[in-house]
Structure formats: C-alpha cells, structure tokens
C-alpha cells in the first residue's frame, strides 16, 4: 500500500520551480501524428499522463523516446488507426487523436474515453464540428469510428468554447482542403501553444490567441522542435498551498501572464503577490480574507482546474465564501474529505458554501481525482497533525514529484510504501 504522509500546520517557505505543462504537452504529442518525421518536445513533465500518451502513440506506430524532460516522437510510419481500449481509457486526452489521425490517415477507430470522475465529459461538440469538415462518424456502443475521403475546410461556430473540440478542429484543419473559419474557439494558453507549434511546422493559422481562428490547409507539415511552457495549474497549486499555510514562496518559471485571475484572488484574500516576469513571489501570512463569490470560467477566468485547491485554502479563511463550478458537474468530490478534516462546507448544486474554520485536523484521506487530490495535499499541509492520503496515482497523473517540491518548501511530506519511508 502506498500513500502520502503529511504532518501539517507549518507555513511553507522557500523556492520552487514549475514543471512543464501537462495540458500543453498532451495535444502537442497528438499533433505530432500530422508530421511525417521527428518532433522534439522539450520541457515535458515526467508524469503518468505523458507516459500513457506515449504508449498510445506507440500502438499506432510512432517511435517515442524520452531523455530527461525531452521527448522525441517519430511519426514517419503510422501503421494502425485503431487505438486500443486500454491505452485510450488511460487518459481523457486520447480524444485529441481524432483530428490528427483523420488528417494523416483519413480514419480512426477508438473506444470512447468515456465519462470520468469530474463529470460526464461528452464528445458531441468534437464530432459535430468534424462532421462539418466532411467526416462521417459511426458510433457502435462505446466505439467511435470516423472516416473521411478528404477533410474539407468549413465555417464552424462552436456552441461552447470547448478546449478539446477547438484543438481537434485546429488539428483537422491544418492539412484539410481549403480554409476553416472557427469562431467561439477556446482561448486557453494551451490552444495558443498548439497553434504556435503547428505554425512552426508550416501550418497557416491566423487569429492565434483570439476566439476567431482562420486555418488554411497545407499539403504537409515539417519536422519541428518546441519547448513546452510552464504549467499554470501546478504553479497555482503551490501558490494556493502558500495561502492555506500562511507561507512565503518564490515560484520560479511560472507563466505569470496566464495566471492573472488566480493572482487577483490571492490578493483579495490578503496575500502580497509580486510578479517579475516568470517569478511569482507570494507572502500569504495574512491571506485569511474569504471570497464572497468566485465562479470557474473559461480563460482568462478562474480555471476549473484550480477550483478544488481554492476551496481547500478558503476552508481556513475568516468568514464565508461561495465557489461556483460552471465547467464540470462533478468537481466537488473532495468536499466530504475536507469536511472529515473539520472543514465546514456545504454543497448547493453547482456551488459550495465554505464557512471558514480556525483549524483543520489531519486524518486518513482518499484522493479520487487529480486536482481534488492536490486539494487534499494543500489541506493536509495546513492541518494540525498527521494526514495519510491514499489514491496517490491520481496525483501522479499531473504532478512530477509533489513530495520533492513540497519538501523543498519545508513541508513535512513523505511517500510511504508498506511500512517503510521511501527516501526521495
Ligand atoms: C477542460 C477545461 C480545461 C482543462 C481541462 C483539463 C475549460 C473550458 N476546459 O478541457 O481548461 O485544462 O478540462 O481538466 O475550462 N463539453 C460538451 N461536449 C463536448 C465537449 C465538451 O458538452 O463535446 C462540455 C464538457 O462536458 C464541459 C465543458 O464542455 O462541461 C468544457 O469542456 P472542454 O473544454 O471540452 O473540456 P476539456 O477539453 O477537457
């Protein structure tokens, strides 16, 4: 049995560097399928989801090699468009192969990635948009089969700026015949990274960073290398850990420009936050003020991926806060766990009402999904006494080495395997 043991109640202090972005790297890995040759991606985080994507790419014929934080993907020979169920279901991002495989091979068969613990996560917008580009879909049970005789550009206005659907349309459009005009596109920084990557490989994309993208198909894309930006959610996790524990941190290699909504919230809570390009310095000694109302929104609004961690930090505020989740319907699974620690939080539909308490108490906890698991780590660091967090594999999907990073900040945290304390 493996779990995290955390002895809390001590402010975090020190300096930490932020890993490369998971949600930036995964779509780029799928986009490499469009390139008949080698792609080199630097600053990739060494996390479970990246390994899972590498496995999935290998099943269709890519050669994938790792060297520290650099991944080389050789997609010269794609031999299969059938994506096996086991690899597809290992992570949600496998749906991002739809656009690239249709672009490269004109067909794809995959098991539906399915719903997940944070909500239903349908793919109707992806499919609807690709149909407009001359793709036929056959759905049989849990399997998606999609094919086209040639992808064609289209005018597409997304009913919701879905991040995944925007990425799939972009990847389908870059080698389609004609021009695709995508409106109400998602504007998340990960979309910008994908567009810049594809443009470097020879794609013709206009409107990068806006909600209207114009993509004119080209015949082929060329080999390219790219560095992945830092992970705004990991950076945010450490800033919120500082807020919860009343700590003082230097967060290095942080994508501060992408983090304005969180920085605003931290300042509202009473933290002093200073930004110098890619360094964020926080003094959260007095970050106890509650937030009357915060809602998760599409970028540049407050990110859904930081909602659980914010709730954990607000559990110790000196007053009442309300947090509304507007992106996913099942993202409060960590709430009963926080209440087990003494938090006073009630769920009201897609909102939680958080009445701040003076202290939380360490206990046995179960991570049930990635970001909810990170929220439990934050709560445990702020709580009195010892916590044991099970379900470590969820946290490892997105954090390279949370124990290394938190220890560097003076936190008392360890991986425990069986009875032994595994050194890090
Ligand atoms: C979402 C987040 C993204 C985050 C990622 C990983 C938003 C807008 N998106 O991206 O920031 O990094 O999770 O946690 O914050 N939907 C449909 N039909 C579809 C596609 C989506 O109804 O075909 C709905 C989803 O159920 C959800 C919403 O649209 O309610 C957002 O989905 P989408 O942006 O596509 O999700 P991800 O790409 O996973």
PDB file of C-alpha atoms in Angstrom, residues 78-224:
ATOM      1  CA  UNK A  78       1.794   5.215 -38.834  1.00  0.00           C
ATOM      2  CA  UNK A  79       0.726   1.605 -39.230  1.00  0.00           C
ATOM      3  CA  UNK A  80      -2.608   1.484 -37.451  1.00  0.00           C
ATOM      4  CA  UNK A  81      -5.568   3.804 -36.973  1.00  0.00           C
ATOM      5  CA  UNK A  82      -7.170   1.558 -34.392  1.00  0.00           C
ATOM      6  CA  UNK A  83      -6.498   2.902 -30.915  1.00  0.00           C
ATOM      7  CA  UNK A  84      -6.713   0.132 -28.305  1.00  0.00           C
ATOM      8  CA  UNK A  85      -9.213   0.465 -25.473  1.00  0.00           C
ATOM      9  CA  UNK A  86      -6.675   0.048 -22.667  1.00  0.00           C
ATOM     10  CA  UNK A  87      -4.450   2.908 -23.862  1.00  0.00           C
ATOM     11  CA  UNK A  88      -7.377   5.140 -24.854  1.00  0.00           C
ATOM     12  CA  UNK A  89      -9.031   4.816 -21.487  1.00  0.00           C
ATOM     13  CA  UNK A  90      -5.819   5.530 -19.567  1.00  0.00           C
ATOM     14  CA  UNK A  91      -6.434   9.253 -20.041  1.00  0.00           C
ATOM     15  CA  UNK A  92      -9.074  11.610 -21.301  1.00  0.00           C
ATOM     16  CA  UNK A  93      -6.715  13.350 -23.756  1.00  0.00           C
ATOM     17  CA  UNK A  94      -6.745  10.361 -26.123  1.00  0.00           C
ATOM     18  CA  UNK A  95      -9.775  12.046 -27.740  1.00  0.00           C
ATOM     19  CA  UNK A  96      -7.221  14.544 -29.087  1.00  0.00           C
ATOM     20  CA  UNK A  97      -6.122  11.933 -31.635  1.00  0.00           C
ATOM     21  CA  UNK A  98      -9.368  12.346 -33.619  1.00  0.00           C
ATOM     22  CA  UNK A  99      -8.262  15.398 -35.611  1.00  0.00           C
ATOM     23  CA  UNK A 100      -4.641  14.352 -36.225  1.00  0.00           C
ATOM     24  CA  UNK A 101      -5.382  10.762 -37.298  1.00  0.00           C
ATOM     25  CA  UNK A 102      -8.156  11.920 -39.618  1.00  0.00           C
ATOM     26  CA  UNK A 103      -5.715  14.440 -41.056  1.00  0.00           C
ATOM     27  CA  UNK A 104      -2.943  11.914 -41.528  1.00  0.00           C
ATOM     28  CA  UNK A 105      -4.785   8.654 -42.329  1.00  0.00           C
ATOM     29  CA  UNK A 106      -8.390   9.712 -43.022  1.00  0.00           C
ATOM     30  CA  UNK A 107      -9.788   7.320 -40.454  1.00  0.00           C
ATOM     31  CA  UNK A 108      -9.720   6.406 -36.787  1.00  0.00           C
ATOM     32  CA  UNK A 109     -11.346   3.802 -34.580  1.00  0.00           C
ATOM     33  CA  UNK A 110     -11.244   4.295 -30.857  1.00  0.00           C
ATOM     34  CA  UNK A 111     -13.039   3.318 -27.749  1.00  0.00           C
ATOM     35  CA  UNK A 112     -14.845   6.280 -26.225  1.00  0.00           C
ATOM     36  CA  UNK A 113     -12.630   7.789 -23.489  1.00  0.00           C
ATOM     37  CA  UNK A 114     -15.884   7.881 -21.526  1.00  0.00           C
ATOM     38  CA  UNK A 115     -17.039   9.962 -18.608  1.00  0.00           C
ATOM     39  CA  UNK A 116     -14.750  10.455 -15.683  1.00  0.00           C
ATOM     40  CA  UNK A 117     -14.844  11.299 -12.042  1.00  0.00           C
ATOM     41  CA  UNK A 118     -15.186  15.047 -12.602  1.00  0.00           C
ATOM     42  CA  UNK A 119     -18.216  14.796 -14.879  1.00  0.00           C
ATOM     43  CA  UNK A 120     -19.827  13.382 -17.985  1.00  0.00           C
ATOM     44  CA  UNK A 121     -17.322  14.768 -20.498  1.00  0.00           C
ATOM     45  CA  UNK A 122     -19.201  14.131 -23.768  1.00  0.00           C
ATOM     46  CA  UNK A 123     -17.605  14.484 -27.218  1.00  0.00           C
ATOM     47  CA  UNK A 124     -20.663  15.691 -29.157  1.00  0.00           C
ATOM     48  CA  UNK A 125     -19.106  19.090 -29.966  1.00  0.00           C
ATOM     49  CA  UNK A 126     -15.923  17.446 -31.295  1.00  0.00           C
ATOM     50  CA  UNK A 127     -17.996  15.152 -33.528  1.00  0.00           C
ATOM     51  CA  UNK A 128     -20.429  17.826 -34.683  1.00  0.00           C
ATOM     52  CA  UNK A 129     -17.546  20.145 -35.688  1.00  0.00           C
ATOM     53  CA  UNK A 130     -15.632  17.416 -37.524  1.00  0.00           C
ATOM     54  CA  UNK A 131     -18.786  16.367 -39.394  1.00  0.00           C
ATOM     55  CA  UNK A 132     -18.831  19.854 -40.834  1.00  0.00           C
ATOM     56  CA  UNK A 133     -15.367  19.103 -42.216  1.00  0.00           C
ATOM     57  CA  UNK A 134     -16.639  16.077 -44.167  1.00  0.00           C
ATOM     58  CA  UNK A 135     -16.080  13.415 -41.508  1.00  0.00           C
ATOM     59  CA  UNK A 136     -18.528  10.522 -41.097  1.00  0.00           C
ATOM     60  CA  UNK A 137     -18.983   9.060 -37.642  1.00  0.00           C
ATOM     61  CA  UNK A 138     -20.316   5.633 -36.826  1.00  0.00           C
ATOM     62  CA  UNK A 139     -20.983   5.086 -33.148  1.00  0.00           C
ATOM     63  CA  UNK A 140     -21.396   1.487 -32.064  1.00  0.00           C
ATOM     64  CA  UNK A 141     -21.767   1.112 -28.335  1.00  0.00           C
ATOM     65  CA  UNK A 142     -18.689   2.626 -26.801  1.00  0.00           C
ATOM     66  CA  UNK A 143     -16.679   2.690 -30.007  1.00  0.00           C
ATOM     67  CA  UNK A 144     -16.167   5.673 -32.294  1.00  0.00           C
ATOM     68  CA  UNK A 145     -15.325   5.047 -35.934  1.00  0.00           C
ATOM     69  CA  UNK A 146     -14.660   8.134 -38.021  1.00  0.00           C
ATOM     70  CA  UNK A 147     -13.530   8.403 -41.601  1.00  0.00           C
ATOM     71  CA  UNK A 148     -13.361  10.866 -44.488  1.00  0.00           C
ATOM     72  CA  UNK A 149     -12.387  10.710 -48.155  1.00  0.00           C
ATOM     73  CA  UNK A 150     -10.816  14.166 -47.698  1.00  0.00           C
ATOM     74  CA  UNK A 151     -11.067  16.714 -44.903  1.00  0.00           C
ATOM     75  CA  UNK A 152     -12.508  19.992 -46.135  1.00  0.00           C
ATOM     76  CA  UNK A 153     -12.398  23.429 -44.561  1.00  0.00           C
ATOM     77  CA  UNK A 154     -15.659  24.783 -43.127  1.00  0.00           C
ATOM     78  CA  UNK A 155     -17.199  27.681 -41.229  1.00  0.00           C
ATOM     79  CA  UNK A 156     -17.657  26.387 -37.700  1.00  0.00           C
ATOM     80  CA  UNK A 157     -19.074  28.283 -34.737  1.00  0.00           C
ATOM     81  CA  UNK A 158     -18.694  26.226 -31.572  1.00  0.00           C
ATOM     82  CA  UNK A 159     -21.776  26.232 -29.294  1.00  0.00           C
ATOM     83  CA  UNK A 160     -19.346  26.377 -26.329  1.00  0.00           C
ATOM     84  CA  UNK A 161     -15.614  27.218 -26.452  1.00  0.00           C
ATOM     85  CA  UNK A 162     -14.567  23.655 -25.606  1.00  0.00           C
ATOM     86  CA  UNK A 163     -10.801  23.361 -25.250  1.00  0.00           C
ATOM     87  CA  UNK A 164     -10.689  19.818 -26.608  1.00  0.00           C
ATOM     88  CA  UNK A 165     -13.018  20.465 -29.552  1.00  0.00           C
ATOM     89  CA  UNK A 166     -11.054  23.595 -30.517  1.00  0.00           C
ATOM     90  CA  UNK A 167      -7.831  21.558 -30.503  1.00  0.00           C
ATOM     91  CA  UNK A 168      -9.353  18.773 -32.607  1.00  0.00           C
ATOM     92  CA  UNK A 169     -10.726  21.176 -35.210  1.00  0.00           C
ATOM     93  CA  UNK A 170      -7.388  23.003 -35.464  1.00  0.00           C
ATOM     94  CA  UNK A 171      -5.512  19.740 -35.956  1.00  0.00           C
ATOM     95  CA  UNK A 172      -8.003  18.514 -38.559  1.00  0.00           C
ATOM     96  CA  UNK A 173      -7.936  21.846 -40.385  1.00  0.00           C
ATOM     97  CA  UNK A 174      -4.187  22.303 -40.814  1.00  0.00           C
ATOM     98  CA  UNK A 175      -3.975  19.745 -43.625  1.00  0.00           C
ATOM     99  CA  UNK A 176      -7.596  19.953 -44.836  1.00  0.00           C
ATOM    100  CA  UNK A 177      -8.534  21.189 -48.276  1.00  0.00           C
ATOM    101  CA  UNK A 178      -9.433  24.884 -48.150  1.00  0.00           C
ATOM    102  CA  UNK A 179      -9.956  27.259 -45.261  1.00  0.00           C
ATOM    103  CA  UNK A 180     -11.601  26.646 -41.911  1.00  0.00           C
ATOM    104  CA  UNK A 181     -13.003  29.606 -40.024  1.00  0.00           C
ATOM    105  CA  UNK A 182     -13.520  28.624 -36.387  1.00  0.00           C
ATOM    106  CA  UNK A 183     -15.471  31.056 -34.241  1.00  0.00           C
ATOM    107  CA  UNK A 184     -16.153  30.931 -30.496  1.00  0.00           C
ATOM    108  CA  UNK A 185     -12.896  28.991 -30.259  1.00  0.00           C
ATOM    109  CA  UNK A 186     -11.368  28.412 -26.817  1.00  0.00           C
ATOM    110  CA  UNK A 187      -8.616  30.918 -25.974  1.00  0.00           C
ATOM    111  CA  UNK A 188      -6.774  28.937 -23.307  1.00  0.00           C
ATOM    112  CA  UNK A 189      -2.963  29.342 -23.418  1.00  0.00           C
ATOM    113  CA  UNK A 190      -2.689  25.663 -24.370  1.00  0.00           C
ATOM    114  CA  UNK A 191      -4.530  26.471 -27.638  1.00  0.00           C
ATOM    115  CA  UNK A 192      -2.067  29.242 -28.394  1.00  0.00           C
ATOM    116  CA  UNK A 193       0.835  26.834 -27.785  1.00  0.00           C
ATOM    117  CA  UNK A 194      -0.695  24.268 -30.145  1.00  0.00           C
ATOM    118  CA  UNK A 195      -1.203  26.915 -32.848  1.00  0.00           C
ATOM    119  CA  UNK A 196       2.368  28.187 -32.467  1.00  0.00           C
ATOM    120  CA  UNK A 197       3.694  24.636 -32.675  1.00  0.00           C
ATOM    121  CA  UNK A 198       1.711  23.903 -35.839  1.00  0.00           C
ATOM    122  CA  UNK A 199       2.667  27.235 -37.369  1.00  0.00           C
ATOM    123  CA  UNK A 200       6.330  26.432 -36.748  1.00  0.00           C
ATOM    124  CA  UNK A 201       5.720  23.153 -38.605  1.00  0.00           C
ATOM    125  CA  UNK A 202       4.345  25.080 -41.595  1.00  0.00           C
ATOM    126  CA  UNK A 203       0.615  25.377 -40.849  1.00  0.00           C
ATOM    127  CA  UNK A 204      -1.228  28.531 -41.912  1.00  0.00           C
ATOM    128  CA  UNK A 205      -3.160  29.850 -38.913  1.00  0.00           C
ATOM    129  CA  UNK A 206      -4.418  33.375 -38.350  1.00  0.00           C
ATOM    130  CA  UNK A 207      -6.007  34.865 -35.258  1.00  0.00           C
ATOM    131  CA  UNK A 208      -3.847  32.975 -32.737  1.00  0.00           C
ATOM    132  CA  UNK A 209      -4.844  33.885 -29.198  1.00  0.00           C
ATOM    133  CA  UNK A 210      -8.319  35.076 -30.247  1.00  0.00           C
ATOM    134  CA  UNK A 211     -11.693  33.348 -30.435  1.00  0.00           C
ATOM    135  CA  UNK A 212     -11.713  33.502 -34.254  1.00  0.00           C
ATOM    136  CA  UNK A 213      -9.177  31.279 -35.964  1.00  0.00           C
ATOM    137  CA  UNK A 214      -8.667  31.039 -39.694  1.00  0.00           C
ATOM    138  CA  UNK A 215      -6.775  27.977 -40.832  1.00  0.00           C
ATOM    139  CA  UNK A 216      -5.833  27.287 -44.430  1.00  0.00           C
ATOM    140  CA  UNK A 217      -4.830  23.712 -45.123  1.00  0.00           C
ATOM    141  CA  UNK A 218      -1.326  22.871 -46.380  1.00  0.00           C
ATOM    142  CA  UNK A 219      -0.135  19.636 -48.007  1.00  0.00           C
ATOM    143  CA  UNK A 220       2.421  18.597 -45.418  1.00  0.00           C
ATOM    144  CA  UNK A 221       3.968  19.732 -42.159  1.00  0.00           C
ATOM    145  CA  UNK A 222       7.702  19.698 -41.487  1.00  0.00           C
ATOM    146  CA  UNK A 223       9.785  18.356 -38.607  1.00  0.00           C
ATOM    147  CA  UNK A 224       9.918  20.748 -35.698  1.00  0.00           C
TER     148      UNK A 224
END
